[in-house]
Amino acid sequence: MSCHVSSDMLEQFVDSGCYERVCLYLISCVPYVPEPEDKNLLKTALNLYYKFEVYPLALRCAIQLNDMELVQQVFANCKDPAVQKQLAFILGRQQLFLELDEDQFPDAEELMEIMSNVHLNTNFQSLARELDIMEPKVPEDIYKSHLENVRSYGPSNVDSARQNLAASFVNGFVNCAFGNDKLLAENGNKWLYKNKEHGMMSATASLGLILLWDVDGGLTQIDKYLYSSEDYIKCGALLACGIVNSGVRNECDPALALLSDYVLHQSSNMRLGSIVGLGLAYAGSNREDVIELLLPVLCDSKSTMEVIGQTALALGMVAISTCHGEVTSTILQTMMEKSETELKDTHTKFLALGLALTYLGKQEEAALTIEALKVVGNPLGKMAATLVEVVAYAGTGDVLKIQKMLHLCSEHFEVVKDDPKIKDKKEKSTDCD
């Protein structure tokens, strides 16, 4: 009945005794109704929460609607300092930031610090100390290889580049944000040189995970690797700078200051480190200065397809869910200008992903871009159109879109019989026989 009653009547007759059940029902119905009825139900739930001053839940509805004006309105009307801090933590978790007026909010500076996630590292480590889990772990604590009943046929301490690369990743994730580890902290250079090329880059970048959110202390420890003679280590250090700043808003903008000089560097590896680092550091910020810095890379003649693909992904992360006109048009133009051979490159998929991210949760607003992608040659054009549609309706629970995607899953891509790759595979199989 609630779905068929006008929102004005609901807001008028629902009282404090039943608003919770009504709002829960309305929000539960959102995935099952077509547009724009889904947004109307969310707005009705928001207004009811707003009426009964349940600001945290009202803010959740405003965020789900992706409407920053409503977010500001909910925050501005909350007068309880304790609830304001709760709202600030919710916004910080979603990486949304509001500029607050000190005349209107006495605790404006503290609230903006919470939204900026400035104290995220301190709070995380305080919790870790209380739980007594600050002791650094080593990859072997995760592998537990001593429990395996496998007989070794040689020396067990032989270094393998692949094993060391895996250990770097495991070490980074298991000690993420704890600020200390046993592989890199004691003798970082020794461990880095046990890896090769991209392994070096990954090992250095894992420092960013270990020092996550510790902008001041972390950048100091990473800085020495920026002066390394090995390009892969410098590239990893640039990426680590971006990871450390991920999700944290800092007035000094250290990530932008450190990484901007390498965006159009002669070395492709240095470009990749700085571009991906910027994408991670400013994800969700929609910063125009960062977008303007990255856009020229897509048109630069010296950019490889790998660099172009990662730049599109970084732009998508920075301008996520904004439908940013310049970002979407530039990525589309890049896709249209590439030759058929270039479009078959593996890294072109990142162009599609970067484009799709700008429409995250935007639903029908992606329709024009999906139509424009029909101009791009297949299979990239079809894949990109599907990806944009999937991301545009991500998290909505839209039943009609789910049915459409299931139908696509049941289709089979027809392989051209004269494809030389297939002929080669057949010839190899016959040779083996």
Coordinates of N, CA and C in Angstrom, one line a residue, residues 213-363:
W213 N 47.5 5.8 4.8 CA 46.9 6.9 5.5 C 47.8 7.7 6.4
D214 N 49.1 7.3 6.6 CA 50.0 8.0 7.4 C 50.8 9.0 6.4
V215 N 50.1 10.1 6.1 CA 50.7 11.0 5.0 C 52.0 11.6 5.4
D216 N 52.1 12.1 6.6 CA 53.3 12.8 7.0 C 54.5 11.8 7.2
G217 N 54.3 10.8 8.1 CA 55.4 9.9 8.4 C 55.7 9.0 7.2
G218 N 54.6 8.6 6.5 CA 54.8 7.6 5.4 C 55.6 8.2 4.2
L219 N 55.3 9.4 3.8 CA 56.0 10.0 2.7 C 57.5 10.2 3.0
T220 N 57.8 10.4 4.2 CA 59.2 10.6 4.6 C 60.0 9.3 4.4
Q221 N 59.3 8.1 4.7 CA 60.0 6.8 4.5 C 60.1 6.4 3.1
I222 N 59.1 6.9 2.3 CA 59.1 6.5 0.8 C 60.1 7.4 0.0
D223 N 60.3 8.6 0.5 CA 61.1 9.6 -0.3 C 62.4 9.1 -0.7
K224 N 63.1 8.4 0.1 CA 64.5 7.9 -0.3 C 64.5 7.1 -1.5
Y225 N 63.4 6.4 -1.8 CA 63.3 5.5 -2.9 C 63.1 6.2 -4.2
L226 N 62.7 7.5 -4.1 CA 62.5 8.3 -5.3 C 63.9 8.7 -6.0
Y227 N 64.9 8.5 -5.2 CA 66.3 8.9 -5.7 C 67.1 7.7 -6.1
S228 N 66.4 6.5 -6.2 CA 67.1 5.3 -6.6 C 67.5 5.4 -8.1
S229 N 68.6 4.6 -8.4 CA 69.1 4.6 -9.8 C 68.2 3.7 -10.7
E230 N 67.4 2.8 -10.0 CA 66.6 1.8 -10.7 C 65.2 2.4 -11.0
D231 N 64.8 2.5 -12.3 CA 63.6 3.1 -12.7 C 62.4 2.4 -12.1
Y232 N 62.4 1.1 -12.0 CA 61.3 0.3 -11.4 C 61.1 0.7 -10.0
I233 N 62.1 0.9 -9.2 CA 62.0 1.3 -7.8 C 61.4 2.7 -7.7
K234 N 61.9 3.6 -8.5 CA 61.3 5.0 -8.5 C 59.8 4.9 -8.9
C235 N 59.5 4.1 -9.9 CA 58.1 4.0 -10.3 C 57.2 3.5 -9.2
G236 N 57.7 2.4 -8.4 CA 57.0 1.9 -7.3 C 56.9 2.9 -6.2
A237 N 57.9 3.7 -6.0 CA 57.8 4.8 -5.0 C 56.8 5.8 -5.3
L238 N 56.6 6.2 -6.6 CA 55.6 7.1 -7.0 C 54.2 6.5 -6.7
L239 N 54.1 5.2 -7.0 CA 52.8 4.5 -6.8 C 52.5 4.5 -5.3
A240 N 53.6 4.2 -4.5 CA 53.4 4.2 -3.0 C 52.9 5.5 -2.5
C241 N 53.4 6.6 -3.0 CA 53.0 8.0 -2.6 C 51.5 8.1 -2.8
G242 N 51.0 7.6 -3.9 CA 49.6 7.7 -4.2 C 48.8 6.9 -3.3
I243 N 49.3 5.6 -3.0 CA 48.5 4.7 -2.1 C 48.4 5.3 -0.7
V244 N 49.5 5.9 -0.2 CA 49.6 6.4 1.2 C 48.5 7.5 1.3
N245 N 48.3 8.3 0.3 CA 47.4 9.4 0.3 C 45.9 9.0 0.0
S246 N 45.7 7.8 -0.3 CA 44.4 7.3 -0.7 C 43.3 7.5 0.4
G247 N 42.3 8.2 0.0 CA 41.2 8.5 0.9 C 41.4 9.5 2.0
V248 N 42.6 10.2 1.9 CA 42.9 11.2 2.9 C 43.0 12.6 2.2
R249 N 42.3 13.6 2.7 CA 42.3 14.9 2.1 C 43.3 15.7 2.9
N250 N 44.3 16.3 2.3 CA 45.4 17.0 2.9 C 45.5 18.4 2.3
E251 N 45.5 19.5 3.1 CA 45.6 20.8 2.5 C 46.8 21.1 1.7
C252 N 47.9 20.4 2.1 CA 49.2 20.6 1.4 C 49.3 19.9 0.0
D253 N 48.4 19.0 -0.2 CA 48.4 18.2 -1.5 C 49.7 17.6 -1.8
P254 N 50.3 16.8 -0.9 CA 51.7 16.3 -1.2 C 51.7 15.3 -2.4
A255 N 50.6 14.6 -2.6 CA 50.6 13.6 -3.7 C 50.6 14.4 -5.1
L256 N 49.9 15.4 -5.2 CA 49.9 16.2 -6.4 C 51.2 16.9 -6.7
A257 N 51.8 17.4 -5.6 CA 53.1 18.0 -5.7 C 54.2 17.1 -6.1
L258 N 54.2 15.8 -5.6 CA 55.2 14.9 -5.9 C 55.0 14.2 -7.2
L259 N 53.8 13.9 -7.6 CA 53.5 13.1 -8.8 C 53.3 13.8 -10.1
S260 N 53.0 15.1 -10.0 CA 52.6 15.9 -11.2 C 53.8 16.0 -12.2
D261 N 55.0 16.0 -11.7 CA 56.2 16.2 -12.6 C 56.5 15.0 -13.4
Y262 N 55.9 13.8 -13.1 CA 56.2 12.6 -13.8 C 55.1 12.2 -14.8
V263 N 54.0 12.9 -14.8 CA 52.9 12.5 -15.7 C 53.2 12.4 -17.1
L264 N 54.1 13.3 -17.6 CA 54.5 13.3 -19.0 C 56.0 13.0 -19.1
H265 N 56.5 12.1 -18.3 CA 57.9 11.7 -18.2 C 58.3 10.9 -19.5
Q266 N 59.5 10.9 -19.9 CA 60.0 10.2 -21.0 C 59.8 8.7 -20.8
S267 N 60.0 8.2 -19.6 CA 59.9 6.8 -19.3 C 58.4 6.4 -19.1
S268 N 58.0 5.4 -19.8 CA 56.6 4.9 -19.6 C 56.3 4.4 -18.2
N269 N 57.3 3.7 -17.6 CA 57.1 3.2 -16.3 C 56.9 4.3 -15.3
M270 N 57.6 5.4 -15.4 CA 57.5 6.6 -14.5 C 56.1 7.2 -14.7
R271 N 55.7 7.3 -15.9 CA 54.3 7.8 -16.2 C 53.3 6.9 -15.5
L272 N 53.4 5.6 -15.6 CA 52.5 4.7 -15.0 C 52.4 4.8 -13.5
G273 N 53.5 4.9 -12.9 CA 53.6 5.1 -11.4 C 52.9 6.3 -11.0
S274 N 53.2 7.5 -11.6 CA 52.6 8.7 -11.2 C 51.1 8.8 -11.5
I275 N 50.7 8.3 -12.7 CA 49.3 8.4 -13.1 C 48.4 7.5 -12.2
V276 N 48.8 6.2 -12.0 CA 48.0 5.3 -11.2 C 48.0 5.9 -9.7
G277 N 49.1 6.4 -9.3 CA 49.2 7.0 -8.0 C 48.3 8.2 -7.8
L278 N 48.2 9.0 -8.8 CA 47.2 10.2 -8.7 C 45.8 9.7 -8.7
G279 N 45.5 8.6 -9.5 CA 44.2 8.1 -9.5 C 43.7 7.5 -8.2
L280 N 44.7 6.8 -7.5 CA 44.4 6.3 -6.2 C 44.3 7.4 -5.1
A281 N 45.2 8.4 -5.2 CA 45.2 9.4 -4.2 C 44.0 10.3 -4.2
Y282 N 43.5 10.6 -5.4 CA 42.3 11.5 -5.6 C 41.1 10.9 -6.0
A283 N 40.9 9.5 -5.8 CA 39.7 8.8 -6.2 C 38.5 9.4 -5.5
G284 N 37.5 9.7 -6.3 CA 36.2 10.3 -5.8 C 36.3 11.7 -5.5
S285 N 37.4 12.4 -5.7 CA 37.5 13.8 -5.3 C 36.9 14.8 -6.4
N286 N 36.9 14.3 -7.7 CA 36.5 15.2 -8.8 C 37.2 16.5 -8.9
R287 N 38.5 16.4 -8.6 CA 39.4 17.6 -8.6 C 39.7 18.0 -10.0
E288 N 39.3 19.2 -10.4 CA 39.5 19.7 -11.8 C 41.0 19.8 -12.1
D289 N 41.8 20.2 -11.1 CA 43.3 20.4 -11.4 C 43.9 19.0 -11.7
V290 N 43.5 18.0 -11.0 CA 44.0 16.6 -11.3 C 43.5 16.1 -12.7
I291 N 42.3 16.4 -13.0 CA 41.7 15.9 -14.3 C 42.4 16.6 -15.4
E292 N 42.6 18.0 -15.3 CA 43.3 18.7 -16.3 C 44.8 18.3 -16.5
L293 N 45.4 17.8 -15.4 CA 46.8 17.3 -15.5 C 46.8 15.9 -16.3
L294 N 45.8 15.1 -16.1 CA 45.8 13.8 -16.7 C 45.3 13.7 -18.1
L295 N 44.3 14.6 -18.5 CA 43.7 14.5 -19.8 C 44.7 14.6 -21.0
P296 N 45.7 15.5 -20.9 CA 46.7 15.6 -22.1 C 47.4 14.2 -22.4
V297 N 47.5 13.4 -21.4 CA 48.3 12.1 -21.6 C 47.5 11.2 -22.6
L298 N 46.2 11.3 -22.6 CA 45.4 10.5 -23.6 C 45.7 10.9 -25.0
C299 N 46.1 12.2 -25.3 CA 46.3 12.7 -26.6 C 47.8 12.7 -27.0
D300 N 48.7 12.4 -26.0 CA 50.1 12.5 -26.2 C 50.6 11.4 -27.1
S301 N 51.4 11.7 -28.1 CA 51.8 10.8 -29.1 C 52.8 9.8 -28.5
K302 N 53.5 10.1 -27.4 CA 54.5 9.3 -26.8 C 53.9 8.2 -25.9
S303 N 52.6 8.4 -25.6 CA 51.9 7.5 -24.7 C 51.6 6.1 -25.3
T304 N 52.0 5.1 -24.6 CA 51.7 3.7 -25.1 C 50.3 3.4 -24.7
M305 N 49.8 2.3 -25.3 CA 48.4 1.9 -25.0 C 48.2 1.5 -23.5
E306 N 49.3 1.0 -22.9 CA 49.2 0.7 -21.4 C 49.1 2.0 -20.7
V307 N 49.8 3.1 -21.0 CA 49.8 4.4 -20.3 C 48.4 5.0 -20.6
I308 N 47.9 4.9 -21.8 CA 46.6 5.5 -22.1 C 45.5 4.8 -21.3
G309 N 45.6 3.4 -21.3 CA 44.6 2.7 -20.5 C 44.5 3.0 -19.1
Q310 N 45.7 3.1 -18.5 CA 45.8 3.4 -17.0 C 45.4 4.9 -16.7
T311 N 45.6 5.8 -17.7 CA 45.2 7.2 -17.5 C 43.7 7.3 -17.6
A312 N 43.1 6.5 -18.5 CA 41.6 6.5 -18.5 C 41.0 6.0 -17.2
L313 N 41.7 4.9 -16.7 CA 41.2 4.3 -15.4 C 41.4 5.3 -14.3
A314 N 42.5 6.0 -14.2 CA 42.8 7.1 -13.2 C 41.7 8.2 -13.3
L315 N 41.4 8.6 -14.5 CA 40.4 9.7 -14.7 C 39.1 9.2 -14.2
G316 N 38.7 7.9 -14.5 CA 37.5 7.4 -14.1 C 37.4 7.3 -12.6
M317 N 38.5 7.0 -11.9 CA 38.5 7.0 -10.4 C 38.3 8.4 -9.8
V318 N 39.0 9.4 -10.4 CA 38.9 10.7 -9.9 C 37.6 11.3 -10.1
A319 N 37.0 11.1 -11.3 CA 35.7 11.7 -11.7 C 34.6 10.7 -11.5
I320 N 34.7 9.7 -10.6 CA 33.8 8.6 -10.5 C 32.4 9.2 -10.1
S321 N 31.4 8.6 -10.8 CA 30.0 9.0 -10.6 C 29.6 10.4 -10.8
T322 N 30.3 11.1 -11.7 CA 30.1 12.6 -11.9 C 29.5 12.9 -13.3
C323 N 29.6 11.9 -14.2 CA 29.3 12.1 -15.6 C 30.1 13.3 -16.2
H324 N 31.3 13.4 -15.8 CA 32.2 14.6 -16.2 C 32.3 14.6 -17.7
G325 N 31.7 15.7 -18.3 CA 31.7 15.8 -19.7 C 33.0 15.7 -20.5
E326 N 34.0 16.4 -19.9 CA 35.3 16.5 -20.6 C 36.0 15.1 -20.6
V327 N 35.9 14.4 -19.4 CA 36.5 13.1 -19.2 C 35.8 12.1 -20.2
T328 N 34.5 12.1 -20.2 CA 33.8 11.1 -21.0 C 34.0 11.3 -22.5
S329 N 34.0 12.6 -22.9 CA 34.2 12.9 -24.3 C 35.6 12.6 -24.8
T330 N 36.6 12.9 -24.0 CA 38.0 12.6 -24.3 C 38.2 11.1 -24.5
I331 N 37.7 10.3 -23.5 CA 37.9 8.9 -23.6 C 37.2 8.3 -24.8
L332 N 36.0 8.8 -25.0 CA 35.2 8.3 -26.2 C 36.0 8.6 -27.5
Q333 N 36.5 9.9 -27.6 CA 37.3 10.3 -28.8 C 38.5 9.5 -29.0
T334 N 39.2 9.1 -27.9 CA 40.4 8.3 -27.9 C 40.0 6.9 -28.5
M335 N 38.9 6.3 -28.0 CA 38.5 5.0 -28.5 C 38.2 5.0 -30.0
M336 N 37.5 6.1 -30.4 CA 37.1 6.2 -31.8 C 38.3 6.4 -32.8
E337 N 39.4 7.1 -32.3 CA 40.5 7.4 -33.1 C 41.5 6.2 -33.2
K338 N 41.4 5.3 -32.4 CA 42.4 4.1 -32.4 C 42.1 3.2 -33.6
S339 N 43.1 2.7 -34.1 CA 43.0 1.7 -35.3 C 42.4 0.4 -34.7
E340 N 42.0 -0.5 -35.7 CA 41.5 -1.8 -35.3 C 42.5 -2.6 -34.6
T341 N 43.8 -2.5 -35.0 CA 44.9 -3.3 -34.4 C 45.1 -2.8 -32.9
E342 N 45.0 -1.5 -32.7 CA 45.2 -0.9 -31.4 C 44.1 -1.2 -30.5
L343 N 42.9 -1.3 -31.0 CA 41.7 -1.6 -30.2 C 41.7 -3.1 -29.7
K344 N 42.5 -3.9 -30.3 CA 42.7 -5.3 -29.9 C 43.7 -5.5 -28.8
D345 N 44.4 -4.4 -28.5 CA 45.3 -4.4 -27.4 C 44.6 -4.6 -26.0
T346 N 45.2 -5.4 -25.2 CA 44.6 -5.8 -23.9 C 44.3 -4.5 -23.1
H347 N 45.1 -3.5 -23.1 CA 45.0 -2.3 -22.3 C 43.8 -1.4 -22.7
T348 N 43.2 -1.6 -23.9 CA 42.1 -0.8 -24.3 C 40.9 -1.1 -23.4
K349 N 40.9 -2.2 -22.7 CA 39.8 -2.5 -21.8 C 39.7 -1.5 -20.7
F350 N 40.8 -0.9 -20.3 CA 40.9 0.1 -19.2 C 40.2 1.4 -19.7
L351 N 40.2 1.6 -21.0 CA 39.5 2.8 -21.5 C 38.0 2.7 -21.2
A352 N 37.5 1.5 -21.5 CA 36.1 1.2 -21.2 C 35.7 1.3 -19.8
L353 N 36.6 0.7 -18.9 CA 36.4 0.8 -17.5 C 36.4 2.2 -16.9
G354 N 37.4 3.0 -17.4 CA 37.5 4.4 -17.0 C 36.2 5.2 -17.3
L355 N 35.8 4.9 -18.6 CA 34.5 5.6 -19.0 C 33.3 5.2 -18.2
A356 N 33.3 3.9 -17.9 CA 32.1 3.3 -17.1 C 32.1 3.9 -15.7
L357 N 33.2 4.1 -15.1 CA 33.3 4.6 -13.7 C 32.7 6.0 -13.5
T358 N 32.8 6.8 -14.6 CA 32.2 8.1 -14.5 C 30.7 8.1 -14.4
Y359 N 30.1 7.0 -14.7 CA 28.6 6.8 -14.7 C 28.1 5.9 -13.6
L360 N 29.0 5.6 -12.6 CA 28.7 4.8 -11.5 C 27.4 5.2 -10.8
G361 N 26.3 4.3 -10.8 CA 25.1 4.6 -10.2 C 24.2 5.7 -10.8
K362 N 24.6 6.1 -12.0 CA 23.8 7.2 -12.7 C 22.7 6.7 -13.5
Q363 N 22.5 5.4 -13.7 CA 21.4 4.8 -14.4 C 21.1 5.4 -15.7

